[in-house]
Amino acid sequence: MFRDSPAHWLAFFRPGDWLVLLAALLWVGVSFPLLWQGGKGERAIIRQQGKVFMELALDKDRELRVPGPLGETQIVIANGQARVAADPGPRQYCVRQGWLSQAGEIAICAPNQVSLAIVGNQEAPYDSLNY
Amino acid sequence: MTPSITELKVDTDDVRVARLAAAAVGLSLMDAAIPMPLPGIKPGLANIVTLLVLARYGWRTAAWVSGLRVVASALLLGQFLAPGFFLSLAGALTSLAALGIARWLPPRWFGPISWSLIASFAHIAGQLLLARLWLIPHDSLFRLAPIFMLAALVFGVLNGLVACRLLREVLGEKPESRAG
């Protein structure tokens, strides 16, 4: 009563089933590069008033203070990650973003005109992501 | 013997739901016993039963069987009210919702394989969403999504094929004759 030829199994596919399968394959295929791009961050680029203030490798731990119109923004690099530890801005968005380690991640302290961006070996096709 | 005060009236539908749910629970236990390379990836064999029930008895019965299966298998595996239970529940609810829509697809063109794929993707979406909101509130969780979706694709097709075969061979249905 059971026949096992591949053709027998393929016969279960209705035309729309192939479409759904194709859509699922495409979706999965697209999801890999989409969700895995960027990769590990290599360097932190700190900008002040739009100009590169300093470019630092993530593998060396250090702290630095970046002067801005409101005061000093404090940036910490440790364990291959970087974050804005303190900022004089009123809303603290860049501080609350926490540790950044993936290429493409960025913390922007707009009031103090300081930004901290992580870049990898390859240039990311976007300059920021928001969810 | 003291006569029972509460009498539960059991009709044939109840018996059918119970039998099907028992079959689904059995498959859930098999699922748990099959070793998998990544935690969180499972074949989801019990969903074969959900697909069969959806094809034969409609969405309401499928929802009952699926819901009972989630609770009963969690109790048997000692997972009841543990995070795994809620993930399983979230997956079951989203895939049932998706099946509620998918079953209206024209049966001439879309069969259990489509249902199975749609349900498995909805399942993983629901689970990831709950995990993101509750268990691991960080977007890096979504880096796992491609792997989970690949598993959903593979097992979605396989479970759909098994459901098709059971519908045809065991329950004596031709592929085209399923009533909507």
Tab-separated table of C-alpha atoms in Angstrom:
chain	number	residue	atom	x	y	z
A	1	MET	CA	0.000	0.000	0.000
A	2	PHE	CA	2.938	2.357	0.460
A	3	ARG	CA	4.956	3.156	-2.602
A	4	ASP	CA	8.221	4.938	-2.079
A	5	SER	CA	9.313	6.294	-5.434
A	6	PRO	CA	10.314	9.982	-5.410
A	7	ALA	CA	7.703	10.659	-8.063
A	8	HIS	CA	5.074	9.405	-5.676
A	9	TRP	CA	6.156	11.925	-3.070
A	10	LEU	CA	6.424	14.730	-5.612
A	11	ALA	CA	2.857	14.039	-6.675
A	12	PHE	CA	1.720	15.415	-3.316
A	13	PHE	CA	2.830	18.882	-4.342
A	14	ARG	CA	0.026	20.966	-5.756
A	15	PRO	CA	0.973	23.908	-8.007
A	16	GLY	CA	0.582	26.462	-5.220
A	17	ASP	CA	2.675	24.323	-2.895
A	18	TRP	CA	5.631	24.842	-5.229
A	19	LEU	CA	5.013	28.578	-5.067
A	20	VAL	CA	4.924	28.565	-1.274
A	21	LEU	CA	8.083	26.434	-1.185
A	22	LEU	CA	9.816	28.801	-3.594
A	23	ALA	CA	8.776	31.822	-1.530
A	24	ALA	CA	10.046	30.108	1.634
A	25	LEU	CA	13.370	29.259	-0.053
A	26	LEU	CA	13.806	32.854	-1.227
A	27	TRP	CA	12.887	34.177	2.215
A	28	VAL	CA	15.425	31.932	3.929
A	29	GLY	CA	18.048	32.688	1.262
A	30	VAL	CA	17.588	36.429	1.705
A	31	SER	CA	17.513	36.208	5.498
A	32	PHE	CA	21.047	34.862	5.795
A	33	PRO	CA	22.921	37.815	4.271
A	34	LEU	CA	20.334	40.258	5.617
A	35	LEU	CA	20.623	39.217	9.247
A	36	TRP	CA	24.253	38.178	9.234
A	37	GLN	CA	25.854	41.068	7.445
A	38	GLY	CA	28.162	43.532	9.148
A	39	GLY	CA	29.787	40.940	11.302
A	40	LYS	CA	32.326	41.626	13.951
A	41	GLY	CA	33.401	45.222	14.436
A	42	GLU	CA	37.096	46.016	14.037
A	43	ARG	CA	37.445	49.730	14.715
A	44	ALA	CA	35.571	52.519	16.428
A	45	ILE	CA	35.281	55.820	14.640
A	46	ILE	CA	34.568	58.758	16.906
A	47	ARG	CA	33.321	61.867	15.194
A	48	GLN	CA	33.029	65.303	16.677
A	49	GLN	CA	30.984	67.920	14.852
A	50	GLY	CA	30.955	65.701	11.778
A	51	LYS	CA	34.732	65.381	11.545
A	52	VAL	CA	36.646	62.266	12.522
A	53	PHE	CA	38.005	62.958	15.995
A	54	MET	CA	39.757	59.641	16.469
A	55	GLU	CA	39.809	56.163	15.000
A	56	LEU	CA	40.606	53.370	17.426
A	57	ALA	CA	41.034	49.612	17.171
A	58	LEU	CA	38.584	47.729	19.363
A	59	ASP	CA	41.193	45.259	20.591
A	60	LYS	CA	42.903	47.860	22.789
A	61	ASP	CA	41.056	48.886	25.919
A	62	ARG	CA	40.993	52.608	26.593
A	63	GLU	CA	38.915	55.543	27.661
A	64	LEU	CA	38.743	58.956	26.114
A	65	ARG	CA	36.906	62.231	26.513
A	66	VAL	CA	35.603	64.090	23.514
A	67	PRO	CA	34.862	67.764	23.959
A	68	GLY	CA	31.638	69.148	22.509
A	69	PRO	CA	29.454	72.238	22.840
A	70	LEU	CA	27.781	70.911	26.026
A	71	GLY	CA	30.816	69.411	27.710
A	72	GLU	CA	32.742	66.174	27.515
A	73	THR	CA	31.424	62.894	26.117
A	74	GLN	CA	33.171	59.939	27.689
A	75	ILE	CA	33.830	56.898	25.499
A	76	VAL	CA	35.075	53.532	26.739
A	77	ILE	CA	36.562	50.730	24.682
A	78	ALA	CA	36.914	47.363	26.394
A	79	ASN	CA	36.835	43.692	25.378
A	80	GLY	CA	36.351	44.410	21.705
A	81	GLN	CA	33.348	46.619	22.388
A	82	ALA	CA	32.823	50.332	22.662
A	83	ARG	CA	30.237	52.473	24.356
A	84	VAL	CA	29.417	55.994	25.365
A	85	ALA	CA	29.886	55.887	29.121
A	86	ALA	CA	28.755	59.429	29.868
A	87	ASP	CA	27.370	62.328	27.896
A	88	PRO	CA	26.111	65.759	28.901
A	89	GLY	CA	23.078	65.490	26.583
A	90	PRO	CA	19.620	65.707	28.167
A	91	ARG	CA	18.099	62.446	26.884
A	92	GLN	CA	21.079	60.082	27.130
A	93	TYR	CA	20.063	58.066	24.063
A	94	CYS	CA	23.662	57.289	23.111
A	95	VAL	CA	24.551	56.223	26.652
A	96	ARG	CA	21.524	53.970	26.919
A	97	GLN	CA	22.466	52.187	23.700
A	98	GLY	CA	25.101	50.397	25.737
A	99	TRP	CA	27.951	48.358	24.303
A	100	LEU	CA	28.443	48.298	20.544
A	101	SER	CA	30.431	45.516	18.941
A	102	GLN	CA	28.944	44.767	15.514
A	103	ALA	CA	30.011	46.581	12.375
A	104	GLY	CA	27.343	49.076	11.425
A	105	GLU	CA	26.306	49.916	14.972
A	106	ILE	CA	26.397	53.558	15.911
A	107	ALA	CA	25.624	55.686	18.967
A	108	ILE	CA	24.923	59.321	18.255
A	109	CYS	CA	25.023	61.948	20.981
A	110	ALA	CA	23.342	64.626	18.901
A	111	PRO	CA	23.203	67.436	21.499
A	112	ASN	CA	26.929	67.248	22.095
A	113	GLN	CA	27.636	66.562	18.401
A	114	VAL	CA	29.614	63.406	19.073
A	115	SER	CA	29.102	60.022	17.432
A	116	LEU	CA	30.610	56.611	17.997
A	117	ALA	CA	30.454	54.237	15.028
A	118	ILE	CA	31.715	50.675	14.734
A	119	VAL	CA	33.139	49.525	11.419
A	120	GLY	CA	34.373	46.144	10.254
A	121	ASN	CA	36.735	45.092	7.526
A	122	GLN	CA	34.164	45.629	4.836
A	123	GLU	CA	32.266	48.804	4.315
A	124	ALA	CA	28.635	48.290	5.314
A	125	PRO	CA	26.098	49.144	2.586
A	126	TYR	CA	24.189	51.338	5.081
A	127	ASP	CA	25.347	53.855	7.637
A	128	SER	CA	22.878	53.014	10.362
A	129	LEU	CA	20.215	50.502	11.326
A	130	ASN	CA	17.168	51.098	13.372
A	131	TYR	CA	14.697	48.512	14.524
B	1	MET	CA	-18.830	2.698	45.011
B	2	THR	CA	-19.882	6.270	45.688
B	3	PRO	CA	-21.549	7.645	42.617
B	4	SER	CA	-19.726	10.624	41.158
B	5	ILE	CA	-21.494	13.920	41.738
B	6	THR	CA	-20.155	15.629	38.670
B	7	GLU	CA	-21.048	13.804	35.506
B	8	LEU	CA	-19.088	14.843	32.446
B	9	LYS	CA	-21.036	14.265	29.276
B	10	VAL	CA	-18.626	12.945	26.700
B	11	ASP	CA	-19.767	13.035	23.112
B	12	THR	CA	-18.089	11.489	20.093
B	13	ASP	CA	-16.347	14.763	19.230
B	14	ASP	CA	-14.694	14.823	22.656
B	15	VAL	CA	-13.508	11.270	22.246
B	16	ARG	CA	-12.121	12.060	18.821
B	17	VAL	CA	-10.305	15.162	20.072
B	18	ALA	CA	-8.876	13.178	22.975
B	19	ARG	CA	-7.663	10.354	20.726
B	20	LEU	CA	-6.059	12.722	18.243
B	21	ALA	CA	-4.506	14.793	21.024
B	22	ALA	CA	-3.079	11.594	22.520
B	23	ALA	CA	-1.491	10.748	19.159
B	24	ALA	CA	-0.067	14.285	18.990
B	25	VAL	CA	1.303	14.003	22.538
B	26	GLY	CA	3.008	10.747	21.581
B	27	LEU	CA	4.663	12.463	18.628
B	28	SER	CA	5.664	15.408	20.848
B	29	LEU	CA	7.463	12.995	23.156
B	30	MET	CA	9.232	11.464	20.161
B	31	ASP	CA	10.202	14.988	19.124
B	32	ALA	CA	11.769	15.598	22.512
B	33	ALA	CA	13.696	12.332	22.297
B	34	ILE	CA	15.267	13.046	18.899
B	35	PRO	CA	18.669	14.682	19.372
B	36	MET	CA	19.071	17.949	17.470
B	37	PRO	CA	22.231	19.949	16.734
B	38	LEU	CA	20.826	23.203	18.102
B	39	PRO	CA	18.506	23.750	21.035
B	40	GLY	CA	15.236	25.136	19.772
B	41	ILE	CA	15.205	23.132	16.556
B	42	LYS	CA	12.703	20.286	16.520
B	43	PRO	CA	10.998	18.371	13.741
B	44	GLY	CA	7.580	19.245	15.141
B	45	LEU	CA	6.123	15.841	14.337
B	46	ALA	CA	2.978	16.545	16.350
B	47	ASN	CA	2.051	19.141	13.774
B	48	ILE	CA	1.404	16.309	11.339
B	49	VAL	CA	-1.603	15.486	13.502
B	50	THR	CA	-2.687	19.137	13.482
B	51	LEU	CA	-2.538	19.119	9.679
B	52	LEU	CA	-4.538	15.897	9.425
B	53	VAL	CA	-7.169	17.202	11.819
B	54	LEU	CA	-7.384	20.486	9.958
B	55	ALA	CA	-7.935	18.640	6.684
B	56	ARG	CA	-10.461	16.192	8.088
B	57	TYR	CA	-12.342	17.962	10.875
B	58	GLY	CA	-11.696	21.673	10.472
B	59	TRP	CA	-9.915	24.426	12.329
B	60	ARG	CA	-11.801	24.272	15.649
B	61	THR	CA	-10.909	20.647	16.214
B	62	ALA	CA	-7.330	21.319	15.115
B	63	ALA	CA	-7.091	24.122	17.665
B	64	TRP	CA	-8.387	21.830	20.422
B	65	VAL	CA	-5.989	19.049	19.535
B	66	SER	CA	-3.051	21.436	19.275
B	67	GLY	CA	-3.856	23.193	22.552
B	68	LEU	CA	-4.336	19.955	24.478
B	69	ARG	CA	-1.141	18.589	22.991
B	70	VAL	CA	0.882	21.610	24.136
B	71	VAL	CA	-0.409	21.386	27.708
B	72	ALA	CA	-0.307	17.597	28.029
B	73	SER	CA	3.141	17.119	26.514
B	74	ALA	CA	4.493	19.945	28.701
B	75	LEU	CA	3.104	18.158	31.757
B	76	LEU	CA	4.662	14.856	30.675
B	77	LEU	CA	8.045	16.441	29.946
B	78	GLY	CA	8.047	18.446	33.177
B	79	GLN	CA	8.011	21.687	31.212
B	80	PHE	CA	4.621	22.989	32.273
B	81	LEU	CA	4.783	26.767	32.935
B	82	ALA	CA	8.534	26.705	32.231
B	83	PRO	CA	9.870	28.993	29.483
B	84	GLY	CA	9.786	26.102	27.013
B	85	PHE	CA	6.075	25.711	27.598
B	86	PHE	CA	5.341	29.339	26.787
B	87	LEU	CA	7.521	29.186	23.693
B	88	SER	CA	5.664	26.083	22.597
B	89	LEU	CA	2.335	27.775	23.332
B	90	ALA	CA	3.330	30.893	21.396
B	91	GLY	CA	4.359	28.750	18.441
B	92	ALA	CA	1.124	26.765	18.550
B	93	LEU	CA	-1.027	29.909	18.758
B	94	THR	CA	0.687	31.721	15.880
B	95	SER	CA	0.699	28.648	13.665
B	96	LEU	CA	-2.988	28.010	14.417
B	97	ALA	CA	-3.731	31.625	13.512
B	98	ALA	CA	-1.782	31.209	10.270
B	99	LEU	CA	-3.587	27.945	9.514
B	100	GLY	CA	-6.890	29.697	10.154
B	101	ILE	CA	-6.054	31.905	7.184
B	102	ALA	CA	-4.167	29.327	5.104
B	103	ARG	CA	-7.042	26.832	5.050
B	104	TRP	CA	-9.054	29.256	2.930
B	105	LEU	CA	-6.493	28.994	0.140
B	106	PRO	CA	-8.072	27.240	-2.861
B	107	PRO	CA	-7.580	23.481	-2.276
B	108	ARG	CA	-7.113	22.927	-5.985
B	109	TRP	CA	-3.800	24.790	-5.742
B	110	PHE	CA	-2.677	24.670	-2.134
B	111	GLY	CA	-2.497	21.508	-0.054
B	112	PRO	CA	-1.133	20.355	3.308
B	113	ILE	CA	2.433	21.132	2.188
B	114	SER	CA	1.549	24.814	1.875
B	115	TRP	CA	-0.261	24.700	5.203
B	116	SER	CA	2.677	22.999	6.847
B	117	LEU	CA	5.190	25.526	5.517
B	118	ILE	CA	3.017	28.492	6.449
B	119	ALA	CA	2.395	27.052	9.907
B	120	SER	CA	6.055	26.234	10.549
B	121	PHE	CA	7.184	29.736	9.587
B	122	ALA	CA	4.426	31.272	11.700
B	123	HIS	CA	5.496	28.975	14.543
B	124	ILE	CA	9.085	30.167	14.497
B	125	ALA	CA	7.984	33.781	14.093
B	126	GLY	CA	5.763	33.542	17.167
B	127	GLN	CA	8.485	31.878	19.187
B	128	LEU	CA	11.155	34.363	18.188
B	129	LEU	CA	8.833	37.242	18.956
B	130	LEU	CA	8.037	35.925	22.427
B	131	ALA	CA	11.699	35.154	23.074
B	132	ARG	CA	12.671	38.659	21.929
B	133	LEU	CA	9.998	40.317	24.079
B	134	TRP	CA	10.482	38.208	27.160
B	135	LEU	CA	13.441	35.841	27.398
B	136	ILE	CA	16.251	37.537	25.459
B	137	PRO	CA	15.333	41.197	24.998
B	138	HIS	CA	18.066	41.968	22.507
B	139	ASP	CA	17.967	42.138	18.731
B	140	SER	CA	20.992	39.893	18.381
B	141	LEU	CA	18.500	37.070	18.930
B	142	PHE	CA	17.340	37.555	15.359
B	143	ARG	CA	20.749	36.399	14.151
B	144	LEU	CA	19.442	32.917	14.906
B	145	ALA	CA	16.381	33.480	12.738
B	146	PRO	CA	17.913	32.266	9.441
B	147	ILE	CA	18.882	28.930	11.013
B	148	PHE	CA	15.476	28.490	12.595
B	149	MET	CA	13.772	29.412	9.336
B	150	LEU	CA	15.903	26.912	7.434
B	151	ALA	CA	14.777	24.233	9.891
B	152	ALA	CA	11.180	25.418	9.506
B	153	LEU	CA	11.537	25.073	5.746
B	154	VAL	CA	12.944	21.545	5.854
B	155	PHE	CA	10.632	20.155	8.527
B	156	GLY	CA	7.670	22.099	7.151
B	157	VAL	CA	7.979	20.314	3.816
B	158	LEU	CA	8.663	16.917	5.402
B	159	ASN	CA	5.725	17.131	7.819
B	160	GLY	CA	3.493	18.339	5.001
B	161	LEU	CA	4.511	15.375	2.860
B	162	VAL	CA	3.855	12.934	5.683
B	163	ALA	CA	0.450	14.531	6.268
B	164	CYS	CA	-0.353	14.204	2.555
B	165	ARG	CA	0.641	10.560	2.570
B	166	LEU	CA	-1.372	9.759	5.669
B	167	LEU	CA	-4.369	11.565	4.241
B	168	ARG	CA	-4.168	9.540	1.071
B	169	GLU	CA	-2.967	6.130	2.162
B	170	VAL	CA	-4.301	5.662	5.650
B	171	LEU	CA	-7.403	7.785	5.563
B	172	GLY	CA	-8.120	6.933	1.940
B	173	GLU	CA	-8.251	10.421	0.513
B	174	LYS	CA	-7.167	11.434	-2.916
B	175	PRO	CA	-4.984	14.532	-3.007
B	176	GLU	CA	-7.564	16.605	-4.862
B	177	SER	CA	-10.701	15.554	-3.045
B	178	ARG	CA	-10.247	17.349	0.251
B	179	ALA	CA	-13.270	19.383	1.206
B	180	GLY	CA	-12.503	23.003	2.074
